[in-house]
GROMACS .gro file of C-alpha atoms in nm:
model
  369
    1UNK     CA    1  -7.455  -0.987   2.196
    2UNK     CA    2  -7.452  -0.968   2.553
    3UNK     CA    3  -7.033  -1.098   2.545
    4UNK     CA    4  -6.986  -0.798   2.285
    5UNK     CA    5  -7.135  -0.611   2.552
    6UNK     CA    6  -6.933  -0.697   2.833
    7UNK     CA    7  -6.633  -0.651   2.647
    8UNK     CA    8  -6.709  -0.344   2.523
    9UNK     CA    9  -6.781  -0.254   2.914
   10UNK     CA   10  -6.479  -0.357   2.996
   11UNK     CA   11  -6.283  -0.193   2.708
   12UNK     CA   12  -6.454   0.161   2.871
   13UNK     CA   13  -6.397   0.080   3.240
   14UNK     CA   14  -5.983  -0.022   3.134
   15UNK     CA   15  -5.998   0.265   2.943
   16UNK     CA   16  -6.139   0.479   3.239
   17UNK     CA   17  -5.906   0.300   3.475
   18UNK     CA   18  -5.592   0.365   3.254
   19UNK     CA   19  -5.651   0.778   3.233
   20UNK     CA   20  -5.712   0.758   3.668
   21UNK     CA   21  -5.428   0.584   3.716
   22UNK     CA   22  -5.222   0.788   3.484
   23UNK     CA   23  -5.365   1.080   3.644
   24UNK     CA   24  -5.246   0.948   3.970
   25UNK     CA   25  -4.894   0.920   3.815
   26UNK     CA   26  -4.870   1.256   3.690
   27UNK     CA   27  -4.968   1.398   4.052
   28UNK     CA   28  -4.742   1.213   4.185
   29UNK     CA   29  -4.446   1.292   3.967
   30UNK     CA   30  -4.141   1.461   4.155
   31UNK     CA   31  -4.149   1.803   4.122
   32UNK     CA   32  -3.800   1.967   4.021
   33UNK     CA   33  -3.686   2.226   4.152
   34UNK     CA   34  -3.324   2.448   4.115
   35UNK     CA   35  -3.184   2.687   4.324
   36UNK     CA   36  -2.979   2.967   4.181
   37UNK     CA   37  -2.760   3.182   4.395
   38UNK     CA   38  -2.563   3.487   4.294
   39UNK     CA   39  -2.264   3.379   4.527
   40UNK     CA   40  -2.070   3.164   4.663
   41UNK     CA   41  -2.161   2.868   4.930
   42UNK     CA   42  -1.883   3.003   5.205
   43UNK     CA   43  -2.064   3.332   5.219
   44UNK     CA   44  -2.236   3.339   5.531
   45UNK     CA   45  -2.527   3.565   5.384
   46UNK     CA   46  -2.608   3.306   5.142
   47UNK     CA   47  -2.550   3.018   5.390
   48UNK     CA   48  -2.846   3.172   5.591
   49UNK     CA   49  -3.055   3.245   5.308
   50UNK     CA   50  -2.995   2.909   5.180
   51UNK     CA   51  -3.079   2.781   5.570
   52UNK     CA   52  -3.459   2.935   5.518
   53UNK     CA   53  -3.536   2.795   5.212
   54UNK     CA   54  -3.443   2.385   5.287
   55UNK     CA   55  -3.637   2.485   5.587
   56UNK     CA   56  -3.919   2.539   5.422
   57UNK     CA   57  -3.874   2.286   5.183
   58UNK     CA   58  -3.892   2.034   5.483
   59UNK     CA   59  -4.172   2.182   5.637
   60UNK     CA   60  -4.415   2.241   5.283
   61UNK     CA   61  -4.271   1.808   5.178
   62UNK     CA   62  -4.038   1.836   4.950
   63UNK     CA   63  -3.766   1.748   5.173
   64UNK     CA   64  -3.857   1.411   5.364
   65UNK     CA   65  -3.601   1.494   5.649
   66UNK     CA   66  -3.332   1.660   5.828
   67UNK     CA   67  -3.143   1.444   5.731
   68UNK     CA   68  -3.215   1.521   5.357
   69UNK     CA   69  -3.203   1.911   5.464
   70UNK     CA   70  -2.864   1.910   5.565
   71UNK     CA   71  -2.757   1.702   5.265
   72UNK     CA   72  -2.906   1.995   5.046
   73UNK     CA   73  -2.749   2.265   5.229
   74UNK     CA   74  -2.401   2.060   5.204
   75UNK     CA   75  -2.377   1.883   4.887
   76UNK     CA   76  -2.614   2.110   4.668
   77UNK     CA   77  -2.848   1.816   4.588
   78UNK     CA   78  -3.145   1.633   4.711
   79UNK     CA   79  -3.337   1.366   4.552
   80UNK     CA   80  -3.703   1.316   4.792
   81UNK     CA   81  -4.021   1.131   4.768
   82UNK     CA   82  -4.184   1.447   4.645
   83UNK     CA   83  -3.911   1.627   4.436
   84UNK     CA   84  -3.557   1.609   4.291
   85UNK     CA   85  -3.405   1.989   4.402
   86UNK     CA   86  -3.060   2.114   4.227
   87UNK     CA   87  -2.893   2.408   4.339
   88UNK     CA   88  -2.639   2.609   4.153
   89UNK     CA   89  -2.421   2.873   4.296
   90UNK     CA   90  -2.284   3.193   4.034
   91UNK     CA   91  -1.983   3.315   4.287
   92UNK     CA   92  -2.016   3.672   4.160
   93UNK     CA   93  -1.900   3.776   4.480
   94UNK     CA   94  -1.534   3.696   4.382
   95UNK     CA   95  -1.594   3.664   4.003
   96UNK     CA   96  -1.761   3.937   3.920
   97UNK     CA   97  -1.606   4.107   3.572
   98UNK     CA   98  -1.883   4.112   3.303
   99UNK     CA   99  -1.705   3.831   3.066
  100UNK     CA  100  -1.736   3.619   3.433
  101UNK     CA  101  -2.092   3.729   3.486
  102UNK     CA  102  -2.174   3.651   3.104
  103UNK     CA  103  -2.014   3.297   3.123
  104UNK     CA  104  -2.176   3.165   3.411
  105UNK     CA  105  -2.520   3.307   3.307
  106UNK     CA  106  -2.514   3.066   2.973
  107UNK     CA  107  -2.365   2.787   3.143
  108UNK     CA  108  -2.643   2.783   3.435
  109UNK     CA  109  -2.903   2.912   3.177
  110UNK     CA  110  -2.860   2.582   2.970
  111UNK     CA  111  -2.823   2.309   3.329
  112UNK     CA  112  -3.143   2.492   3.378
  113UNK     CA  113  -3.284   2.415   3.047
  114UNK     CA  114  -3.194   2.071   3.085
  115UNK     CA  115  -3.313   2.003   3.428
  116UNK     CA  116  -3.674   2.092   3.355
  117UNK     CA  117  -3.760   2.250   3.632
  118UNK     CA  118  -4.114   2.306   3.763
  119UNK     CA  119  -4.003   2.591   3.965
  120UNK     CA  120  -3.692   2.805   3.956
  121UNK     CA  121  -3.512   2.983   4.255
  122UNK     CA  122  -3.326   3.308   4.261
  123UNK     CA  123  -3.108   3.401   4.541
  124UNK     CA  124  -2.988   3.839   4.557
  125UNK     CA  125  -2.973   4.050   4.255
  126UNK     CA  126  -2.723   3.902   4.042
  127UNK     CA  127  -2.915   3.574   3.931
  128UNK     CA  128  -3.237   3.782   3.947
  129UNK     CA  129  -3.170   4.024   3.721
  130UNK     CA  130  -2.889   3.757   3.465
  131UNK     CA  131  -3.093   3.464   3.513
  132UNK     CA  132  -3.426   3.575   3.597
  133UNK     CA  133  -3.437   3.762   3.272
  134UNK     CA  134  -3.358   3.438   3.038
  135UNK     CA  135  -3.645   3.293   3.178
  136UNK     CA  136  -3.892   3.570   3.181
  137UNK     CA  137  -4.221   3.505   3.048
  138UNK     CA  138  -4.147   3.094   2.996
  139UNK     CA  139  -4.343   2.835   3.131
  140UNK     CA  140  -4.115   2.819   3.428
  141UNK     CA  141  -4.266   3.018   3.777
  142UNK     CA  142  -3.965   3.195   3.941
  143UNK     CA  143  -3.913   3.299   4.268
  144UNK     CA  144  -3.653   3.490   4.397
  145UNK     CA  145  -3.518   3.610   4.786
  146UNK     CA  146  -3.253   3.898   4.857
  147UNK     CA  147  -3.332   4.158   4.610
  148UNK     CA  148  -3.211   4.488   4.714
  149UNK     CA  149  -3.456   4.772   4.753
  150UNK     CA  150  -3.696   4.713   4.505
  151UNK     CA  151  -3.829   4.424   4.336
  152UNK     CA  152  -3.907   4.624   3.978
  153UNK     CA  153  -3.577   4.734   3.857
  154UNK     CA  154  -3.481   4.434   3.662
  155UNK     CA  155  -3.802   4.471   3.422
  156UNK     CA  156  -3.864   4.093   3.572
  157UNK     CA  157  -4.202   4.271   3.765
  158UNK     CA  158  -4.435   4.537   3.650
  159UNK     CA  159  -4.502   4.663   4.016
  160UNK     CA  160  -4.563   4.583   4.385
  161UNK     CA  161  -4.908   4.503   4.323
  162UNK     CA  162  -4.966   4.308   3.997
  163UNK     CA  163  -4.589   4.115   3.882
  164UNK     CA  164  -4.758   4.086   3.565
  165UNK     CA  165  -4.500   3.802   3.468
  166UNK     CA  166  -4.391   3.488   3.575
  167UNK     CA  167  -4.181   3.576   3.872
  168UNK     CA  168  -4.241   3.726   4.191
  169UNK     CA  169  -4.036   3.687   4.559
  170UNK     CA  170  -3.919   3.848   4.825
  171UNK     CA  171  -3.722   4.158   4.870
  172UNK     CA  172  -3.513   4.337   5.049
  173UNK     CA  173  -3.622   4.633   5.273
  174UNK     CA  174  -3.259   4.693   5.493
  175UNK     CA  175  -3.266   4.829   5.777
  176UNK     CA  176  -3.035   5.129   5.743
  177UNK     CA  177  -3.253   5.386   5.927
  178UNK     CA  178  -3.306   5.141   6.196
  179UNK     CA  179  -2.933   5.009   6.257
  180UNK     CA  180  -2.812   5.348   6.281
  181UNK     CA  181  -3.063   5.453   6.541
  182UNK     CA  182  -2.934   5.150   6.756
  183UNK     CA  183  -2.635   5.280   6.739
  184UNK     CA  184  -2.706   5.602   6.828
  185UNK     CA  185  -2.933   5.455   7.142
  186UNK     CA  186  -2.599   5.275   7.240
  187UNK     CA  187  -2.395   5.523   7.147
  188UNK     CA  188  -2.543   5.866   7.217
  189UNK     CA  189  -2.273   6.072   7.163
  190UNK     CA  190  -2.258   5.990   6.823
  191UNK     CA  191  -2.316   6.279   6.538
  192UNK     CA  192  -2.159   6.164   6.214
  193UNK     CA  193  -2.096   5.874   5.998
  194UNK     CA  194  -1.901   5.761   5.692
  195UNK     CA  195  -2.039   5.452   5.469
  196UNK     CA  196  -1.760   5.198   5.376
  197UNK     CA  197  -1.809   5.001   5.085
  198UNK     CA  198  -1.733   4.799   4.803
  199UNK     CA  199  -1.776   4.944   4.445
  200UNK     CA  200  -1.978   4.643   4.317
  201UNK     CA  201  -2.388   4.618   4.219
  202UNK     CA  202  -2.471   4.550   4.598
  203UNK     CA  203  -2.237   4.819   4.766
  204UNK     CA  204  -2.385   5.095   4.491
  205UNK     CA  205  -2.757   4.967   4.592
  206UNK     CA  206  -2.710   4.992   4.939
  207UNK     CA  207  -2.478   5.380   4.912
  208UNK     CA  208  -2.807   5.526   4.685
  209UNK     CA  209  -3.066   5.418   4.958
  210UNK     CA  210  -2.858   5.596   5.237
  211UNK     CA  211  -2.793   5.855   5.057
  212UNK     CA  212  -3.148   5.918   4.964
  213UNK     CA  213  -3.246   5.876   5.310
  214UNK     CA  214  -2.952   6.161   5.430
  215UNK     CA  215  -3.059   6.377   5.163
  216UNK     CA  216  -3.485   6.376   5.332
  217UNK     CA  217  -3.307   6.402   5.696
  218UNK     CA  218  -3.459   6.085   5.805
  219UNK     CA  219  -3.132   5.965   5.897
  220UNK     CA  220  -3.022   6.009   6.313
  221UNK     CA  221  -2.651   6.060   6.259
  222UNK     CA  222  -2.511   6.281   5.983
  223UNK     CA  223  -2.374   6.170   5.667
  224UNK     CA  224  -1.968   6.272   5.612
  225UNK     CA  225  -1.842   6.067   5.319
  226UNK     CA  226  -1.863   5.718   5.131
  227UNK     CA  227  -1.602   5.512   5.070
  228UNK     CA  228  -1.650   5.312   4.761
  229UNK     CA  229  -1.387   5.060   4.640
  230UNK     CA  230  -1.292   4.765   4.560
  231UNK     CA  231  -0.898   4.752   4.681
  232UNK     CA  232  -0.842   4.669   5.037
  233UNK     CA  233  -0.562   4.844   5.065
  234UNK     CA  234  -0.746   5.188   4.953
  235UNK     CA  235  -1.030   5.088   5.169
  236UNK     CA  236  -0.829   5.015   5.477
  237UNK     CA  237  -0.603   5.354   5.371
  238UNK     CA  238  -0.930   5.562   5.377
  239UNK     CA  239  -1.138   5.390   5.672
  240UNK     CA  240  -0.836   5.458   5.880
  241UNK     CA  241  -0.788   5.854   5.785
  242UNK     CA  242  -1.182   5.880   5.780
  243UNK     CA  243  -1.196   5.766   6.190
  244UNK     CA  244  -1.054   6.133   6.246
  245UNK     CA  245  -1.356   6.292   6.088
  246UNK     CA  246  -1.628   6.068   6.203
  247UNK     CA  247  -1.809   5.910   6.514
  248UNK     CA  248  -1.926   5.594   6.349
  249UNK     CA  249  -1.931   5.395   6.007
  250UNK     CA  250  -2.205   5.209   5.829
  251UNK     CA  251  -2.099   4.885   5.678
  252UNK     CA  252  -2.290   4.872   5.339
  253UNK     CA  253  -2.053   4.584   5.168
  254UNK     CA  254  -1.711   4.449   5.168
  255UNK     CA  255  -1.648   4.285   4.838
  256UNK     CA  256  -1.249   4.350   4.861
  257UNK     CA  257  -0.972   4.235   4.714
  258UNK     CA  258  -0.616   4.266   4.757
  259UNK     CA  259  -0.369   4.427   4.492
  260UNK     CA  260  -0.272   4.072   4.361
  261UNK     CA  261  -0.641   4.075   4.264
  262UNK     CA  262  -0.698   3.794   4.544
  263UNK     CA  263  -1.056   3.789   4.752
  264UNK     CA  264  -1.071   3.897   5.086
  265UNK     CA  265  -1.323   3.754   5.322
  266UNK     CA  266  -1.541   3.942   5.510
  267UNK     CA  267  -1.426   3.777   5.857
  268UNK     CA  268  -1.084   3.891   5.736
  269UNK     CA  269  -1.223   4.285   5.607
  270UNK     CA  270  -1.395   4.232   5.968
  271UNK     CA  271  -1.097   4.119   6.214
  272UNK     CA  272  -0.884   4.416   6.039
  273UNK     CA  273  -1.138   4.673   6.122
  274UNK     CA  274  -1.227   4.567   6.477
  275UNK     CA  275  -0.842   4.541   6.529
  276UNK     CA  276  -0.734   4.871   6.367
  277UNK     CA  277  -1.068   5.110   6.394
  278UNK     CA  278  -1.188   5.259   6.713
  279UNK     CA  279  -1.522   5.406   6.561
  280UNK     CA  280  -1.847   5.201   6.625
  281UNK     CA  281  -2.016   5.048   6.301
  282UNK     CA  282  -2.388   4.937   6.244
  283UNK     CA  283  -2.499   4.721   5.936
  284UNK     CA  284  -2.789   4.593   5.823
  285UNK     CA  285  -2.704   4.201   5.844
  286UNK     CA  286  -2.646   3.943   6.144
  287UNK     CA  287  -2.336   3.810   5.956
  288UNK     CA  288  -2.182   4.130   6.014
  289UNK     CA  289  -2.215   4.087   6.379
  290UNK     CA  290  -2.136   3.793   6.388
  291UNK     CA  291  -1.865   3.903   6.215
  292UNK     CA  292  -1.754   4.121   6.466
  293UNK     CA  293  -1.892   4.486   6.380
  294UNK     CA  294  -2.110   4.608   6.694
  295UNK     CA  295  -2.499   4.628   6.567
  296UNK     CA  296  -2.777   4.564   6.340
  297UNK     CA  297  -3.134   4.566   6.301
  298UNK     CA  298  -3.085   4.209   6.121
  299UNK     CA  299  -3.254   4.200   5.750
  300UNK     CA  300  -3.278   3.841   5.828
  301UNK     CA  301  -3.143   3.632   5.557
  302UNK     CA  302  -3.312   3.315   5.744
  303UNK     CA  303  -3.637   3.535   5.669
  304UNK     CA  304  -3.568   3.610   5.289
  305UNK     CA  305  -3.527   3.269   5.230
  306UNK     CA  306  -3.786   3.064   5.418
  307UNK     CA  307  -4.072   3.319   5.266
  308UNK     CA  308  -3.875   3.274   4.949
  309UNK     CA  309  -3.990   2.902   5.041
  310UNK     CA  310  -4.335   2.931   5.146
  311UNK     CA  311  -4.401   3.153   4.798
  312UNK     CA  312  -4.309   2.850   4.591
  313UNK     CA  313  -4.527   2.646   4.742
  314UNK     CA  314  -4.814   2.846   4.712
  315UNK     CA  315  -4.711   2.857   4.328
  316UNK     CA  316  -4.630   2.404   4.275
  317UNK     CA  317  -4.914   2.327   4.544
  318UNK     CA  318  -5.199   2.568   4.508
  319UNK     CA  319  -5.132   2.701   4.132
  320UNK     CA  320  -5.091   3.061   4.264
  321UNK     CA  321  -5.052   3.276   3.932
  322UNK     CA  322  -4.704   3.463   3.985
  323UNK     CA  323  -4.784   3.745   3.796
  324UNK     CA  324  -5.109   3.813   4.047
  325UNK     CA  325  -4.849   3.708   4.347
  326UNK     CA  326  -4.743   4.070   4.479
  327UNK     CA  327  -4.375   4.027   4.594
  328UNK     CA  328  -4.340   4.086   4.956
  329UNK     CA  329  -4.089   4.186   5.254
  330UNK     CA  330  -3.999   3.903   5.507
  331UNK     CA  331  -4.047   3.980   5.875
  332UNK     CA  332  -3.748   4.144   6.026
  333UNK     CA  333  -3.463   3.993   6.242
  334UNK     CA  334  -3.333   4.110   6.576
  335UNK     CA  335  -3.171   4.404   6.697
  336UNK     CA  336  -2.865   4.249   6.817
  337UNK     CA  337  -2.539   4.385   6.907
  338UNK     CA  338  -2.235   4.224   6.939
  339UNK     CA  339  -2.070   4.240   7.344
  340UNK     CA  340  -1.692   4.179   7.285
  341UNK     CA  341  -1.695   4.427   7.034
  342UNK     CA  342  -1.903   4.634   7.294
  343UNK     CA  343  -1.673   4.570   7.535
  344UNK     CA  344  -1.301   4.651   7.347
  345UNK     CA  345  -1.467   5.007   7.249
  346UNK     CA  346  -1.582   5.068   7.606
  347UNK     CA  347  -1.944   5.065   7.545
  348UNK     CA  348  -2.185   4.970   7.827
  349UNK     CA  349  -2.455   4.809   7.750
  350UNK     CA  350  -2.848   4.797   7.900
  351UNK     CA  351  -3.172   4.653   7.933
  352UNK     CA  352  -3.311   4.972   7.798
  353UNK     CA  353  -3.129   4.999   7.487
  354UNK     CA  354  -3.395   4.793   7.315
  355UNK     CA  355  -3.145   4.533   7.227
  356UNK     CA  356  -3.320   4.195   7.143
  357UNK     CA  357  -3.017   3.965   7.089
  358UNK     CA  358  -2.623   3.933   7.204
  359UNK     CA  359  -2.330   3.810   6.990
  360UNK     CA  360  -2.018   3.693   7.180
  361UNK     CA  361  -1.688   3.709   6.947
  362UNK     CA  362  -1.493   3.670   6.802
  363UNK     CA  363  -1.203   3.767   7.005
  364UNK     CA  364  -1.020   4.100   6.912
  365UNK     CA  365  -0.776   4.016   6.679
  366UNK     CA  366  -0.405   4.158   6.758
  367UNK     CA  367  -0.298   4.215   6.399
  368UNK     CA  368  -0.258   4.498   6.154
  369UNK     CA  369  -0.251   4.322   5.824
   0.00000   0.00000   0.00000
């Protein structure tokens, strides 16, 4: 009796044993993770987006290193003690007609299926709104960085306050009110301004919030015209006859191609300007000056995606609900201004401007492509 006893104590404490340990296992299972951007990896917006996020992935342990940070941010892939992260990136910058759009949307919509993830990623609009919507209300918590404006208008959240779905993230505010006043501090003679930009999702976004904000008078320069295309040569054709009727520019996107249908890059949209056009131009983006256009106040792409970050870890490590997970704006970036460009137009520049960060270059470039 008493060996049927023991056994049977045994039996229990293996038993007991067996479901701790296989607890143990399942915490301790990799947690999967994929990253979906809307563009491509060249695009320096994305790059610092995508900069924020393995930053954050290193600091919250799902990275073990630098060393497997920067192999994430190079080869799109990272396998760590603590999770096996997958990134995916939808180019929509360069293919961008609807039968593109639709393609890569199923394609990436099934990877994602198969990979499992515990948490999804969304970088800017595009996979928001075409991949963010395949998933809504799954088992799958999404967060997303870089949406323009507002985070509702995708149906993927209710409102600001309660998502009432499985996704929430971080959105973008842009700085347009904000840029153009540090232009107008550096350049105080300045009355008018034209917006230049692509004819794509992002350039309509960001033409509709200026406009709005023209059309209250909240605005510190007055609004002339909008240029919206997506031909180079009819953008360069119109920026250049539009210098004669303005003081400045605002550079709301630059999604160009040429008439061969062939992308332009934005350092290439960017050296043409600064060589051709003698008008001062504010933005919304560091890129930009970096880029070579004079000023920002920086909607810090760094920012979107390390909060982007820090919100999915809240969600794998503390089970926060994302559809009680209000969607939030990062903290700003700088108010920088770029000197050489300063310098070619003339502009001095001082302590009192309220300028927080410099940009050297690029140089000028002597060309009129």
């Amino acid at each position: 009796m008493k060996r049927d006893s023991f056994i049977l104590a045994a039996g229990i404490g293996l038993a007991i044993y067996s479901i701790l340990m296989g607890g143990e296992c399942l915490a301790a299972e990799k947690k999967r993770i994929i990253i979906i951007d809307s563009y491509h990896q060249e695009y320096l917006w994305s790059q610092q987006c995508n900069e924020g996020l393995s930053a954050s992935l290193l600091k919250f342990g799902y990275l073990d290193d630098k060393k497997q940070e920067k192999q994430l941010n190079k080869d799109d892939f990272a396998e760590s003690s603590g999770a096996i992260i997958k990134r995916l990136w939808m180019d929509t910058k360069r293919k961008k007609e609807k039968m593109d759009i639709a393609e890569v949307t199923a394609k990436f919509t099934t990877i994602t299926k198969e990979f499992r993830p515990d948490l999804i990623f969304l970088g800017d609009d595009n996979a928001a709104n075409y991949i963010g919507n395949q998933f809504l209300d799954s088992r799958i918590p999404i967060v997303f960085w870089g949406v323009n404006n507002t985070p509702v208008k995708y149906g993927l959240v209710d409102s600001y306050e309660k998502p009432g779905h499985n996704v929430t993230g971080v959105y973008q505010t842009t700085y347009y009110k904000e840029s153009l006043e540090l232009l107008k501090t550096i350049v105080p003679t300045a009355r008018t301004f034209a917006i230049l930009s692509d004819d794509t999702t992002t350039g309509r976004i960001h033409n509709k919030a200026i406009q709005f904000l023209d059309r209250k008078g909240e605005l510190p320069l007055q609004l002339v015209d909008t240029v919206a295309t997506n031909n180079y040569e009819v953008w360069k054709k119109n920026t250049t006859e539009l210098q004669e009727k303005v003081d400045a520019f605002f550079i709301a996107s630059s999604n160009l191609k040429n008439d061969d249908g062939s992308f332009v890059t934005n350092e290439d949209v960017a050296a043409w300007y600064t060589a051709n056009i003698n008008r001062p131009a504010a933005s919304g983006f560091r890129y930009r000056v970096e880029h070579g256009w004079l000023c920002a106040v920086d909607d810090s792409g760094y920012n979107q995606g390390y909060e982007a970050g820090l919100m999915g870890h809240e969600i794998l490590a503390h089970h926060v609900d994302p559809s009680t997970f209000p969607p939030r704006v990062p903290p700003r970036g700088p108010q920088m201004v770029n000197k050489t460009r300063a310098k070619k137009l003339g502009i001095p520049l001082t302590d009192k401007m309220g300028i927080e960060e410099y940009i050297e270059g690029p140089d000028p470039v002597k060309t009129s492509q």
